Amino acid sequence: MTTKYLIFTGGVVSSVGKGVTAAALGLTLKERGFQVAVQKIDPYINVDPGTMSPYQHGEVYVLDDGAETDLDLGHYERFIDIRLTRVSNFTAGQVYAEIIAKERHGDYLGGTIQVIPHITNEIKRRVKLVARATGAEIVLVEVGGTVGDIESQPFLEALRQLRNEVGRENVFFIHVTWLPYIGATGELKTKPTQHSVAALRSIGISPNMIIARSDYPVDNSLTDKIALFCDVEKEAVVPMVTTPVLYEVPLLLEQAGVADFIISRLKLAPRRTPDWQAWKQLVESVKQPRPKVQIALVGKYVELQDAYMSVREALKHAALAVGVEVEIAWVHASDLEKNRGWEIVQQADGILVPGGFGSRGIEGKILAARYAREKKAPYLGLCLGMQVMCIEFARNVLGHEDANSTEFDRSTSYPVIDLMLDQRAITDLGGTMRLGLYPCVFKEGSKTAAVYGVPQVEERHRHRFEFNNAYRQEFESAGVVFSGLSPDGRLVEVAELADHPYMIGCQFHPEFLSRPNRPHPLFVGFMKAAAERSQRV
Ligand code: GLN
């Protein structure tokens, strides 16, 4: 079986939705009966995004095998409904690290190591690995960044070579660009697209398709012009207008006939007719007006909502299932410390404290957890959000005033959250946390067990600190239920308050496993509780 490659490059500007386009196209191919896999190439030098600031990079998306990856992998998993592994994301840093390690080992026998062929060969090896690891027939490869970036050159060169190696009929280049709108004349402009295609062609790649993103409708004269100037077939210029409903993109691509065009060029025949019924229903229900439920998301990186991409999507999925529309009110945790932003928390029907690192805003999050407990407002704590909930309980219910996590106060007399034992000797920050899938067993009769409806699950983790078992009994006797534990009973995975409509914190990240058609139980339970509270007068 020959592997077919669909390669996505970006033109003009970043953030035009290349990841969403690739993910949505992946779904249209899966719907035709093909086994697809996806890979994101990030041309930056970091080994992975795990140590990068969310302000720089957005959310770090964690996979089953513990790979810390780009947030586009979240789009791929949510749209295509697949589970990816670490072969699906690599960076320039990983490529160079591998080559340099081999060089130090003496593998090159005195040869000079160069971008071509050593770096490009390693890039091709990693691209080809995906099909081997997954058995996929079609591999969608998204190249991060924008054509013209100095970092992406070796990657584009490698992919150009790949096309010759595996045969032109097996590789299809899709260039995703942006048509800016000039307000003064009221027109969309194709010139930047022409320039970026020229840049792509200067490295030997002629795109087979151009997806022209725009905020305004694009007429035929414009697509014809792009086809003419950029040397692509007319049918291969696909306008893609911004839609407020993210999950509508696969349907738009379907309407535009994109998948059929591509598979005919790749000399493939569809295995089955796509069945869009369920997906259409999903999009229809997103468009229906529904009663609003307000969730205050008390975080640290709230200016950049991409930092909480999966949390936001998981809230939307759950809201849809409950028949409400979620309105997320973004609250700066550190504002709450300065007595600002409280009106948002007070108005909200539920409070969510997401994951995070470092001490900024911690006290604000603790205040939010206190508010949720005292006012019986639904609360969902994710990872750090669970830790904060426990710190608050230790301080204000158990009376240990300086209770804290040793992440924020090493000399606290009540280290309710402490470094995990196997984390103590670790000095490197990158890739060393407790990462990926771990099992969790629920306590019978708990709220958590009830929302999940199963006795045990596996969830994705990314943390270094844990609940300190020395305090378990004291917590339990004061009304905390440790409703999820590792199977050996040694790690607290979920904590909930007995005397509260819904105050649950989990040490893992449920947001990564939520799907538009399969919302996560912890989010559904939270949204139901918030919807009930929103009925109050
Ligand atoms: N900083 C905390 C820890 O390392 C929480 C991590 C998180 O929220 N992902 O345990």
Coordinates of C-alpha atoms and ligand atoms in Angstrom, one line a residue:
M1 CA 0.0 0.0 0.0
T2 CA 1.4 3.4 -1.0
T3 CA 1.1 6.1 1.6
K4 CA -0.4 9.4 0.4
Y5 CA 0.7 12.7 1.9
L6 CA -1.3 15.8 2.2
I7 CA 1.0 18.6 3.1
F8 CA -0.3 21.9 4.6
T9 CA 1.7 25.0 4.4
G10 CA 0.7 28.5 5.6
G11 CA 1.0 31.7 3.7
V12 CA 0.7 35.5 4.4
V13 CA 0.1 35.4 8.2
S14 CA -0.1 32.9 11.0
S15 CA -3.3 32.0 12.9
V16 CA -5.5 31.7 9.7
G17 CA -6.8 28.3 10.9
K18 CA -4.4 25.9 9.1
G19 CA -4.7 23.4 12.0
V20 CA -8.5 23.5 11.9
T21 CA -8.5 23.2 8.1
A22 CA -6.2 20.1 8.3
A23 CA -8.3 18.6 11.1
A24 CA -11.6 19.2 9.2
L25 CA -10.2 17.8 6.0
G26 CA -9.0 14.8 7.9
L27 CA -12.6 14.2 8.9
T28 CA -13.9 14.4 5.4
L29 CA -11.3 11.8 4.3
K30 CA -12.1 9.5 7.3
E31 CA -15.8 9.8 6.3
R32 CA -14.8 8.4 2.9
G33 CA -13.5 5.3 4.6
F34 CA -9.8 6.1 4.6
Q35 CA -7.5 5.5 7.6
V36 CA -5.9 8.9 8.2
A37 CA -3.2 10.1 10.5
V38 CA -2.0 13.6 11.2
Q39 CA 1.3 15.2 12.0
K40 CA 2.3 18.7 13.0
I41 CA 5.8 19.9 12.3
D42 CA 6.9 22.8 14.5
P43 CA 10.0 24.5 13.1
Y44 CA 11.1 26.1 16.4
I45 CA 14.2 25.0 18.2
N46 CA 12.5 24.0 21.5
V47 CA 12.4 20.2 21.9
D48 CA 8.7 20.4 22.7
P49 CA 6.3 23.1 23.8
G50 CA 6.2 21.7 27.4
T51 CA 8.6 24.3 28.7
M52 CA 7.2 27.2 26.7
S53 CA 5.0 30.0 28.2
P54 CA 1.3 29.7 27.2
Y55 CA 1.6 33.3 26.2
Q56 CA 4.1 32.3 23.5
H57 CA 2.5 29.1 22.5
G58 CA -1.0 28.7 23.8
E59 CA -2.1 25.5 25.4
V60 CA 0.2 22.5 25.7
Y61 CA -1.8 19.5 24.5
V62 CA -1.0 16.2 26.2
L63 CA -1.4 12.8 24.4
D64 CA -2.0 9.3 25.8
D65 CA 1.7 8.5 25.7
G66 CA 2.5 11.7 27.6
A67 CA 3.8 13.7 24.7
E68 CA 3.5 17.4 25.3
T69 CA 2.4 18.8 22.0
D70 CA 1.1 21.7 20.0
L71 CA -2.5 22.7 20.4
D72 CA -3.3 21.8 16.8
L73 CA -3.2 18.2 17.9
G74 CA -6.2 19.0 20.0
H75 CA -8.1 20.1 16.8
Y76 CA -7.0 16.9 15.1
E77 CA -8.2 14.7 17.9
R78 CA -11.5 16.5 18.4
F79 CA -12.5 16.8 14.7
I80 CA -11.3 13.4 13.5
D81 CA -12.0 11.6 16.8
I82 CA -8.7 9.8 16.9
R83 CA -6.1 9.3 19.6
L84 CA -2.6 10.4 18.5
T85 CA 0.8 9.5 19.8
R86 CA 4.2 11.3 19.9
V87 CA 5.0 10.5 16.3
S88 CA 2.3 13.1 15.4
N89 CA 4.3 16.1 16.5
F90 CA 8.0 17.0 16.1
T91 CA 10.1 20.1 16.3
A92 CA 13.4 21.4 14.8
G93 CA 14.8 20.9 18.3
Q94 CA 14.1 17.2 18.3
V95 CA 15.6 16.8 14.8
Y96 CA 18.8 18.6 15.8
A97 CA 19.0 16.9 19.1
E98 CA 18.9 13.5 17.4
I99 CA 21.5 14.4 14.8
I100 CA 23.8 16.0 17.3
A101 CA 23.6 12.9 19.6
K102 CA 24.6 10.7 16.7
E103 CA 27.4 13.0 15.8
R104 CA 28.8 12.8 19.4
H105 CA 28.4 9.1 19.3
G106 CA 30.7 9.0 16.3
D107 CA 28.0 7.6 13.9
Y108 CA 29.1 9.9 11.0
L109 CA 32.6 8.6 10.8
G110 CA 34.2 12.0 10.5
G111 CA 31.7 13.4 7.9
T112 CA 30.5 17.0 7.9
I113 CA 27.0 17.2 9.2
Q114 CA 24.8 19.5 7.0
V115 CA 21.2 20.7 6.7
I116 CA 21.1 18.8 3.4
P117 CA 21.2 15.8 3.6
H118 CA 21.4 15.1 7.4
I119 CA 18.7 17.3 8.8
T120 CA 16.4 16.8 5.8
N121 CA 16.9 13.1 5.9
E122 CA 15.9 13.0 9.6
I123 CA 12.9 15.2 8.8
K124 CA 11.8 12.7 6.1
R125 CA 12.4 9.8 8.4
R126 CA 10.0 11.3 11.0
V127 CA 7.4 12.1 8.4
K128 CA 7.4 8.6 7.0
L129 CA 7.3 7.1 10.5
V130 CA 3.7 8.2 11.0
A131 CA 2.3 5.8 8.4
R132 CA 4.4 3.0 9.7
A133 CA 3.4 3.6 13.3
T134 CA -0.3 4.0 12.6
G135 CA -0.9 2.0 9.4
A136 CA -2.6 5.1 7.9
E137 CA -3.1 5.3 4.2
I138 CA -3.3 9.1 4.1
V139 CA -1.0 11.2 6.3
L140 CA -1.9 14.9 6.7
V141 CA 1.3 16.9 7.5
E142 CA 0.9 20.4 8.8
V143 CA 4.0 22.6 8.6
G144 CA 3.9 25.2 11.4
G145 CA 4.7 28.8 10.7
T146 CA 4.4 30.7 7.5
V147 CA 6.3 30.1 4.2
G148 CA 9.2 32.6 4.2
D149 CA 10.1 32.0 7.8
I150 CA 13.8 31.2 8.0
E151 CA 13.1 28.2 10.4
S152 CA 10.8 26.4 8.0
Q153 CA 13.2 26.2 5.1
P154 CA 14.8 22.8 5.9
F155 CA 11.3 21.3 6.5
L156 CA 10.0 22.6 3.1
E157 CA 13.1 21.4 1.4
A158 CA 12.7 17.9 3.0
L159 CA 9.0 17.8 1.9
R160 CA 10.0 18.8 -1.6
Q161 CA 12.5 15.9 -1.6
L162 CA 9.8 13.6 -0.2
R163 CA 7.6 14.3 -3.2
N164 CA 10.3 13.1 -5.6
E165 CA 11.1 10.1 -3.4
V166 CA 7.6 8.7 -3.0
G167 CA 6.3 9.9 -6.3
R168 CA 4.5 13.0 -7.3
E169 CA 1.1 11.3 -7.5
N170 CA 1.4 10.5 -3.8
V171 CA 2.0 14.0 -2.5
F172 CA -0.5 16.9 -2.5
F173 CA 0.5 20.3 -1.3
I174 CA -2.2 22.6 0.1
H175 CA -1.3 26.2 0.8
V176 CA -3.6 28.0 3.3
T177 CA -3.5 31.7 2.9
W178 CA -5.3 34.9 3.9
L179 CA -7.1 37.5 1.8
P180 CA -6.9 40.8 3.6
Y181 CA -9.9 43.2 3.3
I182 CA -9.2 46.8 2.5
G183 CA -11.9 48.9 4.2
A184 CA -11.3 52.0 2.2
T185 CA -12.1 50.4 -1.2
G186 CA -14.2 47.5 0.2
E187 CA -12.2 44.8 -1.5
L188 CA -10.3 41.6 -0.8
K189 CA -6.7 41.5 -1.9
T190 CA -4.9 38.5 -3.5
K191 CA -1.4 40.0 -3.8
P192 CA -0.1 38.6 -0.5
T193 CA -1.3 35.2 -1.6
Q194 CA 0.6 35.6 -4.9
H195 CA 3.7 36.6 -3.1
S196 CA 3.6 33.7 -0.7
V197 CA 3.0 31.2 -3.5
A198 CA 6.0 32.8 -5.3
A199 CA 8.1 32.2 -2.1
L200 CA 6.9 28.6 -2.0
R201 CA 7.8 28.1 -5.7
S202 CA 11.2 29.6 -5.2
I203 CA 12.0 26.5 -3.0
G204 CA 10.6 24.2 -5.6
I205 CA 7.1 23.6 -4.3
S206 CA 4.1 24.4 -6.5
P207 CA 1.0 24.1 -4.4
N208 CA -1.7 21.8 -5.8
M209 CA -4.4 23.6 -4.0
I210 CA -4.9 27.0 -2.3
I211 CA -7.3 27.5 0.5
A212 CA -8.0 31.2 0.7
R213 CA -9.2 32.2 4.1
S214 CA -11.1 35.4 4.5
D215 CA -13.5 37.2 6.7
Y216 CA -15.7 38.2 3.7
P217 CA -17.3 36.2 0.9
V218 CA -14.9 35.6 -2.0
D219 CA -16.3 35.8 -5.5
N220 CA -15.3 33.8 -8.6
S221 CA -13.3 36.6 -10.2
L222 CA -11.0 36.5 -7.2
T223 CA -10.5 32.7 -7.2
D224 CA -10.0 32.8 -11.0
K225 CA -7.3 35.5 -10.5
I226 CA -5.6 33.4 -7.8
A227 CA -5.6 30.4 -10.1
L228 CA -4.1 32.3 -12.9
F229 CA -1.4 34.1 -11.0
C230 CA -0.5 31.1 -8.8
D231 CA -0.6 28.5 -11.4
V232 CA -3.2 26.2 -9.8
E233 CA -6.3 24.7 -11.3
K234 CA -9.5 26.8 -10.9
E235 CA -11.3 24.1 -8.9
A236 CA -8.3 23.9 -6.6
V237 CA -8.7 27.5 -5.3
V238 CA -11.0 27.1 -2.4
P239 CA -12.3 30.2 -0.6
M240 CA -13.0 29.5 3.1
V241 CA -14.9 32.3 4.9
T242 CA -14.5 32.5 8.6
T243 CA -17.4 30.8 10.4
P244 CA -18.4 31.4 14.0
V245 CA -19.1 27.7 14.3
L246 CA -15.8 25.9 14.3
Y247 CA -17.3 22.5 13.7
E248 CA -18.9 23.7 10.5
V249 CA -15.6 23.7 8.7
P250 CA -15.8 20.0 7.6
L251 CA -19.2 20.7 6.1
L252 CA -17.9 23.7 4.2
L253 CA -15.0 21.7 2.8
E254 CA -17.5 19.0 1.8
Q255 CA -19.7 21.5 0.0
A256 CA -16.6 22.9 -1.8
G257 CA -15.8 19.3 -3.0
V258 CA -12.3 19.5 -1.6
A259 CA -11.9 15.9 -0.5
D260 CA -13.2 14.5 -3.8
F261 CA -10.9 16.7 -5.7
I262 CA -7.9 15.7 -3.6
I263 CA -8.5 12.0 -3.7
S264 CA -9.0 12.0 -7.5
R265 CA -5.7 13.7 -7.9
L266 CA -4.1 11.2 -5.5
K267 CA -5.6 8.5 -7.7
L268 CA -7.8 7.1 -4.9
A269 CA -11.4 6.1 -4.9
P270 CA -13.7 6.7 -2.0
R271 CA -14.5 3.6 0.0
R272 CA -17.9 4.8 1.1
T273 CA -20.2 7.7 0.9
P274 CA -19.7 10.1 3.8
D275 CA -22.5 10.2 6.3
W276 CA -22.8 13.7 7.7
Q277 CA -26.0 13.3 9.5
A278 CA -24.7 13.3 13.0
W279 CA -22.2 16.1 12.3
K280 CA -24.9 18.2 10.6
Q281 CA -27.1 17.8 13.7
L282 CA -24.2 18.9 15.9
V283 CA -23.7 22.0 13.9
E284 CA -27.4 22.7 13.7
S285 CA -27.7 22.5 17.5
V286 CA -24.7 24.8 18.0
K287 CA -26.6 27.3 15.9
Q288 CA -29.9 27.0 17.8
P289 CA -30.3 29.7 20.5
R290 CA -30.1 28.1 23.9
P291 CA -30.4 29.5 27.4
K292 CA -27.1 31.0 28.5
V293 CA -25.0 29.7 31.4
Q294 CA -22.1 31.8 32.6
I295 CA -18.9 30.1 33.7
A296 CA -16.2 32.2 35.3
L297 CA -12.8 30.8 34.2
V298 CA -10.4 32.0 36.8
G299 CA -6.9 31.7 35.3
K300 CA -3.5 33.1 34.8
Y301 CA -3.2 33.4 31.0
V302 CA -6.7 34.7 30.3
E303 CA -5.6 37.4 27.9
L304 CA -4.6 34.7 25.5
Q305 CA -7.6 32.4 25.3
D306 CA -5.6 29.9 23.2
A307 CA -3.9 29.0 26.5
Y308 CA -7.2 27.3 27.5
M309 CA -8.2 26.0 24.1
S310 CA -9.3 22.5 25.2
V311 CA -11.0 23.7 28.3
R312 CA -13.1 26.1 26.3
E313 CA -14.0 23.4 23.8
A314 CA -14.8 20.9 26.5
L315 CA -17.2 23.5 28.1
K316 CA -18.9 24.0 24.7
H317 CA -19.3 20.3 24.2
A318 CA -20.8 19.8 27.6
A319 CA -23.1 22.9 27.2
L320 CA -24.4 21.4 23.9
A321 CA -25.2 18.1 25.6
V322 CA -27.0 19.9 28.4
G323 CA -28.9 22.1 26.0
V324 CA -27.5 25.4 27.1
E325 CA -25.0 27.9 25.6
V326 CA -21.9 28.6 27.6
E327 CA -20.6 32.1 28.1
I328 CA -17.1 32.1 29.4
A329 CA -16.2 35.0 31.6
W330 CA -12.4 35.2 31.7
V331 CA -11.2 36.3 35.1
H332 CA -7.7 37.2 36.0
A333 CA -6.9 35.3 39.2
S334 CA -4.6 38.1 40.4
D335 CA -7.5 40.6 39.9
L336 CA -9.5 38.8 42.6
E337 CA -6.5 39.3 45.0
K338 CA -6.9 43.1 44.4
N339 CA -10.6 43.0 45.0
R340 CA -11.4 43.4 41.3
G341 CA -13.5 41.1 39.1
W342 CA -15.6 39.8 41.9
E343 CA -18.8 40.9 40.2
I344 CA -18.1 38.4 37.4
V345 CA -17.5 35.5 39.8
Q346 CA -20.7 36.5 41.7
Q347 CA -22.8 36.6 38.6
A348 CA -21.4 33.3 37.2
D349 CA -23.4 30.1 37.4
G350 CA -20.2 28.0 37.8
I351 CA -16.5 28.6 38.5
L352 CA -13.7 26.7 36.8
V353 CA -10.1 26.9 37.8
P354 CA -7.9 25.3 35.1
G355 CA -4.3 24.0 35.3
G356 CA -1.3 26.2 35.8
F357 CA 2.2 26.6 37.1
G358 CA 3.9 29.1 39.3
S359 CA 2.7 31.3 42.1
R360 CA 1.2 34.3 40.2
G361 CA -2.5 34.4 40.8
I362 CA -2.6 31.5 43.2
E363 CA -4.2 33.4 46.1
G364 CA -6.9 34.7 43.7
K365 CA -7.7 31.1 42.7
I366 CA -7.9 30.1 46.3
L367 CA -10.3 32.9 47.0
A368 CA -12.4 31.8 44.0
A369 CA -12.5 28.2 45.5
R370 CA -13.5 29.6 48.8
Y371 CA -16.3 31.5 47.2
A372 CA -17.5 28.4 45.4
R373 CA -17.5 26.3 48.6
E374 CA -19.2 28.9 50.8
K375 CA -21.8 30.0 48.3
K376 CA -22.3 26.4 47.0
A377 CA -21.6 27.5 43.5
P378 CA -20.6 24.7 41.1
Y379 CA -16.9 24.3 40.9
L380 CA -14.6 22.3 38.6
G381 CA -10.9 22.3 39.4
L382 CA -8.5 20.9 36.8
C383 CA -5.1 19.8 38.0
L384 CA -3.9 23.0 39.7
G385 CA -7.7 23.7 40.2
M386 CA -7.9 20.6 42.4
Q387 CA -4.8 21.5 44.3
V388 CA -6.2 25.0 45.0
M389 CA -9.5 23.5 46.2
C390 CA -7.5 21.4 48.7
I391 CA -5.4 24.3 49.9
E392 CA -8.5 26.4 50.5
F393 CA -10.2 23.6 52.4
A394 CA -7.1 23.2 54.6
R395 CA -6.9 26.9 55.4
N396 CA -10.5 27.8 55.9
V397 CA -12.2 24.6 57.0
L398 CA -9.4 22.8 58.9
G399 CA -7.9 26.1 60.1
H400 CA -4.3 25.5 58.9
E401 CA -3.8 29.1 58.0
D402 CA -0.5 28.7 56.1
A403 CA -1.5 25.6 54.3
N404 CA -0.1 25.6 50.8
S405 CA 1.5 23.6 48.0
T406 CA 5.3 23.4 48.3
E407 CA 5.3 24.6 44.7
F408 CA 4.4 28.1 46.1
D409 CA 5.8 28.0 49.6
R410 CA 8.5 25.6 50.5
S411 CA 8.4 26.3 54.2
T412 CA 4.7 25.9 54.7
S413 CA 3.8 24.1 58.0
Y414 CA 1.0 22.3 56.2
P415 CA 2.2 21.1 52.8
V416 CA -1.2 19.8 51.7
I417 CA 0.1 19.6 48.1
D418 CA 3.6 18.3 47.8
L419 CA 6.1 17.1 45.2
M420 CA 5.5 13.5 44.2
L421 CA 8.1 11.1 45.5
D422 CA 9.5 10.2 42.1
Q423 CA 9.8 13.9 41.2
R424 CA 12.2 14.7 44.0
A425 CA 15.5 13.9 42.3
I426 CA 14.5 15.5 39.0
T427 CA 16.3 18.6 38.0
D428 CA 15.4 19.0 34.3
L429 CA 12.2 20.8 33.6
G430 CA 11.4 19.5 30.1
G431 CA 9.4 16.3 29.7
T432 CA 9.8 15.2 33.3
M433 CA 6.4 15.5 34.9
R434 CA 3.9 12.7 35.5
L435 CA 2.6 12.7 31.9
G436 CA 0.0 10.9 29.9
L437 CA -2.6 8.3 30.6
Y438 CA -3.0 6.8 34.1
P439 CA -5.9 4.8 35.5
C440 CA -8.2 6.1 38.2
V441 CA -10.7 4.1 40.2
F442 CA -13.8 5.7 41.6
K443 CA -15.3 5.5 45.0
E444 CA -18.7 3.9 44.9
G445 CA -21.5 6.3 45.8
S446 CA -19.5 9.4 45.1
K447 CA -20.7 12.2 42.8
T448 CA -17.7 11.5 40.6
A449 CA -18.6 7.9 40.1
A450 CA -22.2 8.9 39.4
V451 CA -21.2 11.4 36.6
Y452 CA -18.8 8.9 35.0
G453 CA -21.1 5.9 35.3
V454 CA -18.2 3.5 35.2
P455 CA -16.0 2.1 38.0
Q456 CA -12.6 3.1 36.4
V457 CA -11.2 5.3 33.7
E458 CA -7.9 6.4 32.2
E459 CA -7.2 10.1 32.0
R460 CA -4.3 12.3 30.8
H461 CA -2.0 13.9 33.3
R462 CA 0.6 16.6 33.4
H463 CA 1.7 17.5 36.9
R464 CA 4.6 17.3 39.4
F465 CA 2.7 17.8 42.7
E466 CA 0.1 15.7 44.4
F467 CA -2.2 15.6 47.4
N468 CA -0.2 14.8 50.5
N469 CA -1.5 11.6 51.9
A470 CA -0.6 12.5 55.5
Y471 CA -3.7 14.7 55.5
R472 CA -6.2 12.4 53.9
Q473 CA -7.9 11.3 57.0
E474 CA -8.2 14.8 58.4
F475 CA -9.8 15.9 55.1
E476 CA -12.2 13.0 55.0
S477 CA -13.4 13.5 58.5
A478 CA -14.3 17.1 57.6
G479 CA -16.3 16.3 54.5
V480 CA -13.9 15.8 51.6
V481 CA -14.5 12.6 49.6
F482 CA -11.5 11.3 47.7
S483 CA -13.7 10.0 45.0
G484 CA -10.9 8.9 42.5
L485 CA -7.7 7.2 43.4
S486 CA -4.9 5.5 41.5
P487 CA -5.6 1.7 41.5
D488 CA -3.0 1.1 44.2
G489 CA -4.7 3.8 46.3
R490 CA -1.6 5.9 46.7
L491 CA -2.4 8.9 44.6
V492 CA -5.4 11.2 44.9
E493 CA -6.9 11.6 41.5
V494 CA -10.2 13.3 42.3
A495 CA -11.5 15.1 45.4
E496 CA -15.1 16.3 45.9
L497 CA -17.0 18.0 48.7
A498 CA -19.8 15.9 50.2
D499 CA -21.9 18.8 51.3
H500 CA -22.0 20.8 48.0
P501 CA -24.0 20.5 44.8
Y502 CA -20.9 20.1 42.7
M503 CA -17.4 20.9 43.9
I504 CA -15.0 18.5 42.2
G505 CA -11.3 18.8 41.5
C506 CA -9.3 16.3 39.5
Q507 CA -5.6 15.9 39.3
F508 CA -5.8 15.0 35.6
H509 CA -6.9 17.0 32.5
P510 CA -10.3 15.7 31.4
E511 CA -10.5 18.5 28.8
F512 CA -8.1 16.6 26.5
L513 CA -10.6 13.7 26.1
S514 CA -13.7 15.7 25.4
R515 CA -15.2 15.4 21.9
P516 CA -17.9 17.4 20.3
N517 CA -20.1 14.4 20.0
R518 CA -18.9 12.8 23.3
P519 CA -18.6 15.5 26.0
H520 CA -16.6 14.6 29.1
P521 CA -18.7 13.5 32.1
L522 CA -17.0 15.8 34.6
F523 CA -17.8 18.8 32.3
V524 CA -21.3 17.6 31.7
G525 CA -21.9 17.2 35.5
F526 CA -20.5 20.6 36.0
M527 CA -22.6 22.2 33.3
K528 CA -25.8 20.6 34.6
A529 CA -25.1 21.9 38.1
A530 CA -24.4 25.4 36.6
A531 CA -27.5 25.2 34.5
E532 CA -29.5 24.4 37.6
R533 CA -28.0 27.3 39.4
S534 CA -28.7 29.7 36.5
Q535 CA -32.4 29.0 37.1
R536 CA -32.2 30.7 40.5
V537 CA -33.9 34.1 40.8
Ligands
GLN1 N1 1.7 23.1 39.0 C1 1.0 21.9 39.4 C2 1.8 20.7 39.4 O1 2.8 20.6 38.8 C3 -0.3 21.8 38.5 C4 0.0 21.4 37.1 C5 -1.1 21.6 36.2 O2 -2.1 22.2 36.5 N2 -1.0 21.0 35.0 O3 1.4 19.7 40.0

